[in-house]
Coordinates of C-alpha atoms and ligand atoms in Angstrom, one line a residue:
M6 CA 15.0 23.9 20.6
K7 CA 15.7 20.4 19.4
G8 CA 14.9 21.4 15.8
K9 CA 17.0 24.6 16.0
Q10 CA 20.2 22.7 16.9
T11 CA 19.9 20.5 13.7
D12 CA 22.8 21.4 11.3
H13 CA 21.4 20.4 7.6
I14 CA 24.7 21.2 6.1
K15 CA 26.6 18.7 8.2
R16 CA 23.5 16.7 8.2
V17 CA 23.7 16.3 12.2
Y18 CA 20.2 15.5 13.5
H19 CA 19.0 15.5 17.1
S20 CA 16.2 13.3 16.6
V21 CA 14.8 11.4 13.6
E22 CA 11.9 13.6 13.3
D23 CA 14.3 16.4 12.6
M24 CA 15.3 14.5 9.3
L25 CA 11.8 15.1 7.9
S26 CA 12.1 17.0 4.6
S27 CA 11.3 20.8 4.5
E28 CA 12.4 23.7 2.4
D29 CA 15.7 23.8 4.6
N30 CA 16.3 20.0 4.3
P31 CA 14.9 19.0 0.9
T32 CA 15.2 15.7 -0.3
P33 CA 17.5 15.7 -3.4
I34 CA 16.6 16.2 -7.0
V35 CA 18.9 14.6 -9.5
Q36 CA 19.0 15.0 -13.3
L37 CA 18.4 12.1 -15.6
N38 CA 20.8 11.7 -18.5
R39 CA 20.4 8.3 -20.0
V40 CA 16.7 7.1 -19.9
V41 CA 15.2 10.5 -21.2
P42 CA 15.2 11.2 -25.0
Y43 CA 16.0 15.0 -24.6
N44 CA 18.8 17.2 -25.7
Q45 CA 17.5 20.3 -24.0
T46 CA 14.8 19.6 -21.6
K47 CA 16.2 19.1 -18.2
L48 CA 14.3 16.6 -16.3
Y49 CA 15.0 16.0 -12.4
A50 CA 13.8 13.1 -10.4
K51 CA 13.2 13.9 -6.8
L52 CA 14.2 10.9 -4.7
E53 CA 11.8 10.7 -1.8
W54 CA 13.1 7.8 0.0
Y55 CA 15.5 10.3 1.4
N56 CA 12.9 10.8 3.9
P57 CA 13.5 9.1 7.1
F58 CA 11.0 6.1 6.7
S59 CA 11.7 6.0 3.2
S60 CA 8.8 7.6 1.1
V61 CA 7.1 10.5 0.0
K62 CA 4.4 9.5 2.6
D63 CA 6.5 10.6 5.6
R64 CA 5.6 14.2 4.7
I65 CA 2.0 13.6 5.2
G66 CA 2.3 11.2 8.2
A67 CA 4.0 14.0 10.1
N68 CA 1.4 16.6 9.0
L69 CA -1.7 14.4 9.6
L70 CA -0.5 13.7 13.2
A71 CA 0.6 17.3 13.9
D72 CA -2.7 18.4 12.6
A73 CA -4.9 16.1 14.7
E74 CA -2.7 16.9 17.8
E75 CA -3.2 20.6 17.4
E76 CA -6.9 20.2 16.9
G77 CA -6.9 18.0 20.2
L78 CA -8.1 14.9 18.5
L79 CA -5.6 12.9 20.3
D80 CA -5.9 14.0 23.6
E81 CA -8.3 11.4 24.7
V82 CA -7.2 8.6 22.5
N83 CA -4.0 7.0 21.8
Q84 CA -4.7 4.3 19.1
L85 CA -4.5 5.2 15.4
V86 CA -6.4 3.3 12.7
E87 CA -5.3 4.0 9.0
P88 CA -6.1 2.2 5.6
T89 CA -2.8 2.2 3.7
S90 CA -1.0 0.9 0.7
G91 CA 2.0 0.4 3.0
N92 CA 4.1 3.8 2.8
T93 CA 1.6 5.8 5.1
G94 CA 1.6 3.0 7.4
F95 CA 5.6 3.0 7.7
A96 CA 5.5 6.7 8.4
L97 CA 2.7 6.7 10.9
T98 CA 3.9 3.6 12.5
M99 CA 7.5 5.2 13.1
L100 CA 6.0 8.3 14.1
A101 CA 3.4 6.7 16.4
N102 CA 6.4 4.7 18.1
A103 CA 8.2 8.0 18.5
K104 CA 5.4 9.7 20.0
G105 CA 3.9 7.1 22.1
Y106 CA 0.9 6.1 20.0
S107 CA -0.1 2.6 18.9
I108 CA -1.6 1.9 15.3
T109 CA -3.6 -0.5 13.5
A110 CA -3.1 -0.5 9.6
T111 CA -5.7 -2.1 7.3
L112 CA -4.6 -3.1 4.1
S113 CA -5.2 -5.3 1.1
S114 CA -3.4 -9.0 1.1
M115 CA -2.4 -8.0 -2.6
I116 CA 0.4 -5.6 -1.2
P117 CA 3.6 -6.9 -1.6
I118 CA 4.9 -9.2 1.1
E119 CA 7.8 -7.1 2.0
K120 CA 5.6 -4.1 3.0
R121 CA 3.5 -6.4 5.1
T122 CA 6.2 -7.9 6.7
L123 CA 8.1 -4.6 7.6
L124 CA 4.8 -3.0 8.9
R125 CA 4.6 -5.9 11.5
F126 CA 8.3 -5.8 12.1
F127 CA 7.9 -1.8 12.8
G128 CA 5.2 -2.6 15.4
C129 CA 2.0 -2.0 13.5
D130 CA -1.0 -4.2 14.3
V131 CA -1.8 -5.4 10.7
L132 CA -5.3 -6.3 9.3
E133 CA -5.4 -7.9 6.3
V134 CA -8.4 -7.7 3.9
E135 CA -9.1 -8.6 0.2
D136 CA -9.1 -5.2 -1.5
T137 CA -7.4 -3.5 -4.5
L138 CA -3.7 -2.6 -4.0
C139 CA -4.5 1.2 -3.2
P140 CA -7.8 0.6 -0.9
A141 CA -10.7 1.2 -3.4
P142 CA -12.9 4.1 -2.1
G143 CA -16.3 2.4 -1.9
A144 CA -15.5 -1.1 -1.2
P145 CA -18.1 -2.2 1.5
E146 CA -15.7 -4.9 2.9
G147 CA -12.2 -3.2 1.8
A148 CA -9.4 -1.6 4.0
I149 CA -11.5 1.8 4.1
A150 CA -14.3 0.4 5.4
L151 CA -12.6 -1.8 7.9
A152 CA -10.6 1.2 9.0
M153 CA -13.8 3.1 9.5
D154 CA -15.5 0.3 11.5
T155 CA -12.7 0.2 13.8
A156 CA -12.6 4.0 14.2
Q157 CA -16.0 3.9 15.5
K158 CA -14.7 2.5 18.8
P159 CA -14.0 5.6 21.1
E160 CA -10.6 4.4 21.8
F161 CA -9.5 4.7 18.0
H162 CA -8.7 7.8 15.8
M163 CA -8.5 7.6 12.0
L164 CA -6.7 10.4 10.3
N165 CA -7.9 9.3 6.8
Q166 CA -5.3 10.2 4.4
Y167 CA -7.8 9.9 1.5
V168 CA -9.9 12.7 2.4
N169 CA -7.6 14.9 5.2
Q170 CA -6.6 18.2 3.9
A171 CA -3.7 17.8 6.0
N172 CA -2.4 15.5 3.3
P173 CA -2.2 18.1 0.4
N174 CA -1.2 20.7 2.9
A175 CA 1.9 18.6 3.7
H176 CA 2.9 18.9 0.2
Y177 CA 1.9 22.8 -0.1
K178 CA 4.1 23.3 3.0
T179 CA 7.2 21.2 2.0
T180 CA 7.5 19.5 -1.6
G181 CA 6.1 22.6 -3.5
P182 CA 8.3 25.0 -1.7
E183 CA 11.4 22.6 -2.1
V184 CA 11.3 22.3 -5.8
W185 CA 10.5 26.0 -6.2
K186 CA 13.9 26.8 -4.3
Q187 CA 15.8 23.8 -5.9
T188 CA 15.0 24.6 -9.3
E189 CA 15.8 28.4 -8.6
H190 CA 12.3 29.2 -9.7
K191 CA 12.7 27.7 -13.1
I192 CA 10.5 24.8 -12.9
T193 CA 8.1 24.5 -15.8
H194 CA 6.5 21.1 -15.2
F195 CA 5.6 19.0 -12.1
V196 CA 4.9 15.4 -12.5
A197 CA 3.5 12.9 -9.9
A198 CA 1.8 9.6 -10.1
L199 CA -1.6 9.8 -8.5
G200 CA -2.8 7.8 -5.4
T201 CA -4.6 9.9 -2.9
C202 CA -3.6 13.0 -5.2
G203 CA -2.2 14.6 -2.1
T204 CA 1.3 15.1 -3.8
L205 CA 0.0 16.6 -6.9
T206 CA -2.7 18.8 -5.4
G207 CA -0.7 20.2 -2.5
A208 CA 2.5 20.9 -4.1
G209 CA 0.6 21.8 -7.7
T210 CA -1.5 24.5 -5.7
Y211 CA 1.8 25.9 -4.2
L212 CA 3.4 26.1 -7.5
K213 CA 0.6 27.5 -9.5
E214 CA 0.3 30.4 -7.0
K215 CA 3.9 30.9 -7.5
K216 CA 3.7 30.8 -11.5
S217 CA 0.4 29.8 -13.0
S218 CA 2.1 28.6 -16.0
I219 CA 3.7 25.8 -14.4
Q220 CA 2.3 22.5 -15.9
L221 CA 1.0 19.8 -13.6
I222 CA 1.0 16.7 -14.8
G223 CA -0.8 13.6 -13.2
V224 CA 0.1 10.0 -14.2
H225 CA -2.1 7.1 -13.4
P226 CA -2.1 3.3 -14.3
E227 CA -4.4 1.4 -16.4
E228 CA -7.2 -0.5 -15.1
G229 CA -6.3 -3.7 -13.4
H230 CA -2.8 -2.7 -12.8
D231 CA -0.8 -4.0 -9.9
I232 CA 1.3 -1.1 -9.1
P233 CA 1.1 -0.3 -5.4
G234 CA 0.3 3.2 -4.0
V235 CA -1.5 4.6 -7.0
R236 CA -5.1 4.4 -8.5
S237 CA -6.8 3.8 -11.7
I238 CA -8.8 6.8 -13.4
I239 CA -12.0 4.9 -12.1
Q240 CA -10.7 4.9 -8.7
L241 CA -9.6 8.4 -9.0
R242 CA -12.9 9.8 -9.9
Q243 CA -14.0 8.9 -6.5
T244 CA -10.9 10.1 -4.8
K245 CA -11.7 13.4 -2.7
L246 CA -8.2 14.8 -3.0
F247 CA -8.4 14.4 -6.7
R248 CA -8.7 18.0 -8.4
P249 CA -8.6 17.4 -12.2
E250 CA -9.6 21.2 -12.7
L251 CA -6.3 22.0 -11.1
Y252 CA -4.0 19.6 -13.3
D253 CA -3.1 20.6 -16.9
Q254 CA -3.0 16.8 -18.0
L255 CA -3.8 13.3 -17.0
V256 CA -1.5 10.4 -18.6
E257 CA -2.4 6.8 -18.5
V258 CA 0.5 4.3 -18.2
S259 CA 0.5 0.6 -18.8
T260 CA 1.9 -1.8 -16.1
R261 CA 4.4 -3.1 -18.5
E262 CA 5.7 0.3 -19.4
A263 CA 6.1 1.3 -15.8
F264 CA 7.9 -1.9 -15.0
D265 CA 10.1 -1.7 -18.0
L266 CA 11.1 2.0 -17.4
C267 CA 11.6 1.4 -13.6
L268 CA 14.3 -1.4 -14.8
R269 CA 16.0 1.0 -17.0
I270 CA 16.1 3.7 -14.3
N271 CA 17.8 1.3 -11.9
R272 CA 20.1 -0.3 -14.4
E273 CA 21.0 2.8 -16.8
E274 CA 20.8 5.8 -14.3
S275 CA 21.8 3.7 -11.4
I276 CA 18.9 5.1 -9.5
I277 CA 17.3 2.7 -7.0
A278 CA 13.8 3.8 -7.9
G279 CA 10.4 1.7 -7.3
P280 CA 7.6 0.8 -9.7
S281 CA 5.4 4.0 -9.3
S282 CA 8.5 6.1 -10.1
G283 CA 8.7 4.1 -13.4
L284 CA 5.2 5.2 -13.8
A285 CA 5.6 8.7 -13.1
L286 CA 8.5 8.9 -15.4
A287 CA 6.8 7.2 -18.4
G288 CA 3.9 9.5 -18.1
A289 CA 6.3 12.5 -18.2
L290 CA 8.0 11.2 -21.2
K291 CA 4.6 10.6 -23.2
V292 CA 3.7 14.4 -23.0
I293 CA 6.9 16.5 -22.3
Q294 CA 8.5 17.8 -25.6
D295 CA 12.2 18.7 -25.9
D296 CA 12.5 22.5 -25.2
E297 CA 15.5 24.6 -24.2
N298 CA 13.3 26.3 -21.5
A299 CA 11.8 23.3 -20.1
V300 CA 12.8 22.3 -16.4
V301 CA 10.8 19.0 -15.2
V302 CA 10.7 17.7 -11.9
V303 CA 9.1 14.1 -11.3
I304 CA 8.4 12.7 -7.9
F305 CA 10.0 9.4 -7.3
P306 CA 7.9 8.1 -4.2
D307 CA 9.9 5.3 -3.1
N308 CA 12.7 3.0 -3.7
A309 CA 12.9 -0.6 -5.3
F310 CA 13.8 -2.6 -2.0
K311 CA 10.1 -3.1 -0.9
Y312 CA 9.3 -4.8 -4.2
A313 CA 11.3 -7.8 -4.9
S314 CA 8.1 -9.9 -5.2
S315 CA 6.7 -7.6 -7.7
F316 CA 10.1 -7.7 -9.7
Q317 CA 9.9 -11.6 -9.7
R318 CA 6.4 -11.4 -11.1
H319 CA 6.8 -9.0 -13.7
F320 CA 10.3 -10.2 -14.9
P321 CA 10.0 -14.2 -14.2
E322 CA 12.8 -14.6 -16.9
M323 CA 15.5 -12.9 -14.8
F324 CA 14.9 -15.5 -12.1
E325 CA 14.9 -18.7 -13.9
N326 CA 18.1 -20.0 -12.2
M327 CA 17.7 -18.4 -8.8
M328 CA 17.3 -21.1 -6.0
G329 CA 14.2 -20.7 -4.1
A330 CA 12.4 -18.0 -6.3
P331 CA 8.6 -18.6 -6.8
A332 CA 7.2 -19.4 -10.0
Q333 CA 10.5 -19.8 -12.0
S334 CA 9.3 -21.4 -15.2
N335 CA 6.2 -20.9 -17.2
I336 CA 4.7 -24.3 -16.6
K337 CA 4.9 -23.5 -12.9
N338 CA 3.5 -19.9 -13.5
K339 CA 0.8 -21.4 -15.5
K340 CA -0.1 -24.0 -13.0
E341 CA -0.2 -21.5 -10.2
E342 CA -2.5 -19.4 -12.2
L343 CA -4.8 -22.1 -12.9
L344 CA -5.0 -23.2 -9.3
D345 CA -5.7 -19.9 -8.3
K346 CA -8.5 -19.8 -11.0
M347 CA -9.9 -23.0 -9.5
I348 CA -9.9 -21.7 -5.9
E349 CA -11.4 -18.5 -7.4
L350 CA -14.4 -20.6 -9.0
S351 CA -14.9 -22.4 -5.8
R352 CA -15.8 -19.1 -4.1
N353 CA -19.7 -19.5 -4.6
D354 CA -22.6 -19.3 -2.5
L355 CA -22.6 -23.2 -2.2
N356 CA -19.4 -23.2 -0.6
T357 CA -19.0 -20.3 1.7
I358 CA -20.9 -18.9 4.5
G359 CA -21.4 -15.3 5.5
L360 CA -20.2 -14.0 9.2
D361 CA -23.5 -13.6 10.7
E362 CA -25.0 -17.0 9.4
A363 CA -21.8 -18.6 10.7
Y364 CA -22.2 -17.1 14.1
N365 CA -26.0 -18.2 14.4
I366 CA -25.2 -21.8 13.3
R367 CA -22.7 -22.1 16.2
S368 CA -25.5 -22.8 18.6
E369 CA -27.8 -24.6 16.1
T370 CA -25.9 -27.4 13.9
K371 CA -23.1 -26.9 16.3
P372 CA -20.2 -27.2 13.2
I373 CA -16.6 -27.5 14.0
F374 CA -14.9 -24.2 13.0
I375 CA -11.3 -25.6 11.6
D376 CA -8.6 -22.7 11.5
V377 CA -6.4 -23.6 8.6
R378 CA -3.8 -20.9 9.2
S379 CA -0.5 -21.5 10.6
S380 CA -0.2 -22.3 14.6
D381 CA 1.6 -18.7 15.1
Q382 CA -1.5 -17.0 13.4
Y383 CA -3.8 -19.1 15.3
S384 CA -2.4 -18.4 18.6
A385 CA -2.2 -14.6 17.9
S386 CA -5.8 -14.7 17.7
H387 CA -8.7 -17.1 16.7
I388 CA -12.3 -17.5 17.1
T389 CA -13.5 -18.9 20.1
D390 CA -13.9 -23.0 20.2
A391 CA -12.0 -23.2 16.8
I392 CA -9.4 -25.7 16.5
N393 CA -6.1 -25.5 14.5
I394 CA -5.2 -27.8 11.7
P395 CA -2.7 -25.9 9.3
I396 CA -3.4 -26.4 5.5
N397 CA -0.4 -29.0 5.5
N398 CA -1.7 -31.0 8.3
L399 CA -5.2 -31.1 6.6
L400 CA -3.4 -32.4 3.5
L401 CA -2.3 -35.4 5.6
G402 CA -5.8 -36.0 7.0
D403 CA -5.1 -34.8 10.6
S404 CA -6.2 -37.0 13.5
K405 CA -8.5 -34.1 14.8
L406 CA -10.7 -34.4 11.8
P407 CA -14.1 -35.8 12.6
K408 CA -14.6 -39.4 11.8
D409 CA -18.1 -38.7 10.4
K410 CA -17.7 -37.4 6.9
D411 CA -21.1 -35.7 7.0
Y412 CA -20.3 -33.7 10.0
P413 CA -20.8 -29.8 9.3
I414 CA -17.3 -28.1 9.1
V415 CA -16.6 -24.7 8.7
T416 CA -13.0 -23.7 7.6
V417 CA -11.5 -20.4 8.6
C418 CA -8.6 -18.2 7.9
N419 CA -7.7 -14.5 7.9
V420 CA -10.2 -13.1 5.5
G421 CA -11.5 -16.1 3.5
N422 CA -8.7 -17.2 0.9
E423 CA -7.0 -20.0 2.5
S424 CA -10.1 -21.3 4.0
I425 CA -11.3 -22.0 0.4
E426 CA -8.1 -24.1 -0.2
G427 CA -9.1 -25.9 3.1
L428 CA -12.4 -26.4 2.2
L429 CA -11.5 -27.8 -1.4
I430 CA -8.9 -30.3 0.6
L431 CA -11.6 -31.4 3.0
K432 CA -13.9 -32.0 0.0
S433 CA -11.3 -34.0 -1.8
L434 CA -11.0 -36.1 1.5
G435 CA -14.5 -37.1 1.4
Y436 CA -16.3 -34.5 3.8
S437 CA -19.7 -33.5 2.4
N438 CA -20.5 -30.7 4.7
V439 CA -18.0 -28.1 4.5
K440 CA -18.3 -24.2 4.3
S441 CA -15.5 -21.6 3.9
L442 CA -16.0 -18.4 6.2
N443 CA -16.3 -15.3 4.1
G444 CA -14.5 -12.4 6.0
G445 CA -12.5 -14.8 8.2
T446 CA -11.1 -14.1 11.5
T447 CA -10.5 -10.4 10.7
G448 CA -14.3 -9.8 9.8
W449 CA -15.4 -12.1 12.8
T450 CA -13.5 -9.6 15.0
V451 CA -14.7 -6.5 13.5
K452 CA -18.3 -7.8 14.2
G453 CA -17.2 -8.0 17.8
F454 CA -18.0 -12.0 17.8
P455 CA -16.1 -13.9 20.6
I456 CA -12.5 -14.5 19.9
V457 CA -9.6 -15.7 21.8
K458 CA -6.5 -13.4 21.7
K459 CA -2.9 -13.9 23.0
Ligands
PLP22 C1 4.8 4.1 -4.0 C2 3.7 5.5 -4.0 N1 3.9 5.8 -5.3 C3 2.8 7.1 -5.4 C4 2.0 7.2 -4.5 C5 0.9 8.5 -4.8 O1 1.0 9.6 -4.0 P1 -0.3 10.4 -3.6 O2 -1.1 9.8 -2.6 O3 0.2 11.7 -3.0 O4 -1.1 10.9 -4.8 C6 2.1 6.7 -3.2 C7 0.8 7.0 -2.3 O5 0.5 6.3 -1.3 C8 2.9 5.6 -2.9 O6 3.0 4.8 -2.0

């Protein structure tokens, strides 16, 4: 009833869920006129941030949930856990809020701060791990493994966008039919950046069924990229929904090309696209020729607003005179880079301790556990008996530090990055017996070791 009353022409919706896109309520496609080199080929960008939670992932969030509900998988549980690079997390959190579920997202701490902040703001319980931006398929301590561990608990269900057929099916049911109708069946090329591959596999299957000559072009970043949401070819080969036999072409684009084109799309087309839109378009331009019959649709997965920190990193010269901008000058960049390297080099067997070993020595050598995170993070959840001395207080030689410089100390943070900094500070203050806890409070919690939670 609710859905039937929605008037898509007047754009009057009776609930936010009615805004989700479909053939009758498509996200817009807009022709690009300035950054494309064509005289004849018509190239349209499909602007996926017109979905209610601002990305292409709203489509799959809705379908993953609907499918799980239909199969009765959520009859007994009301907690979801999902590995995400951010956008699926936004969609699932907002839909979970609307439907009365709670949600935990596991994600890489390399994901832009804007996404990690907003997820928490929207009400998601966020567990950060050290992982690649788009969670690596086989990483034993990555976001996918942590979500799978959590999903072992009976009160949790993991929808698992990386293998769940409901992901491509969402695009088979919506994205494919939308572009078919929007181009009046004239589409000749469909282009998408590859993450889970749900978009290209799902919409591509639909379009090939309509007209087998439609070219499906998958675009992926180079190895070592930092573009959120997409996977390099090595990772794609381990991705269940990656279907190279269905695609006509795979194109690699460098990080520089993706960010440079993203900037041009914003400035020259006045379209507020994010980095993976730059990537997808750069791939399209590499392989599609000028042709009077060519009608191209390129998916623009989300907009620029979540990526301010990525833009600061990739265009440092733009922010030279901006107050409060991090890493303004090259020297500062270089210093931070070197410091990061020094911290990385200190992450060795001599300086770190694993979760099980740390658990065991609690009763043996009785070390003091020092949690170096902020007091807010500490009070939200910490290892039982750990004391809190945030990094800045450590620097000042806090009074809670033991007088005996040989007393055993274990430094702790979320996952084991800041605690290395803590270790280095303590060593420079003369403490000789310090280790940093690998896996941090997050790993400790997953192991079921004792914690104190707010
Ligand atoms: C920003 C962004 N771009 C592209 C993609 C790739 O889409 P898909 O997972 O359907 O391959 C994603 C997926 O997370 C994304 O978040």
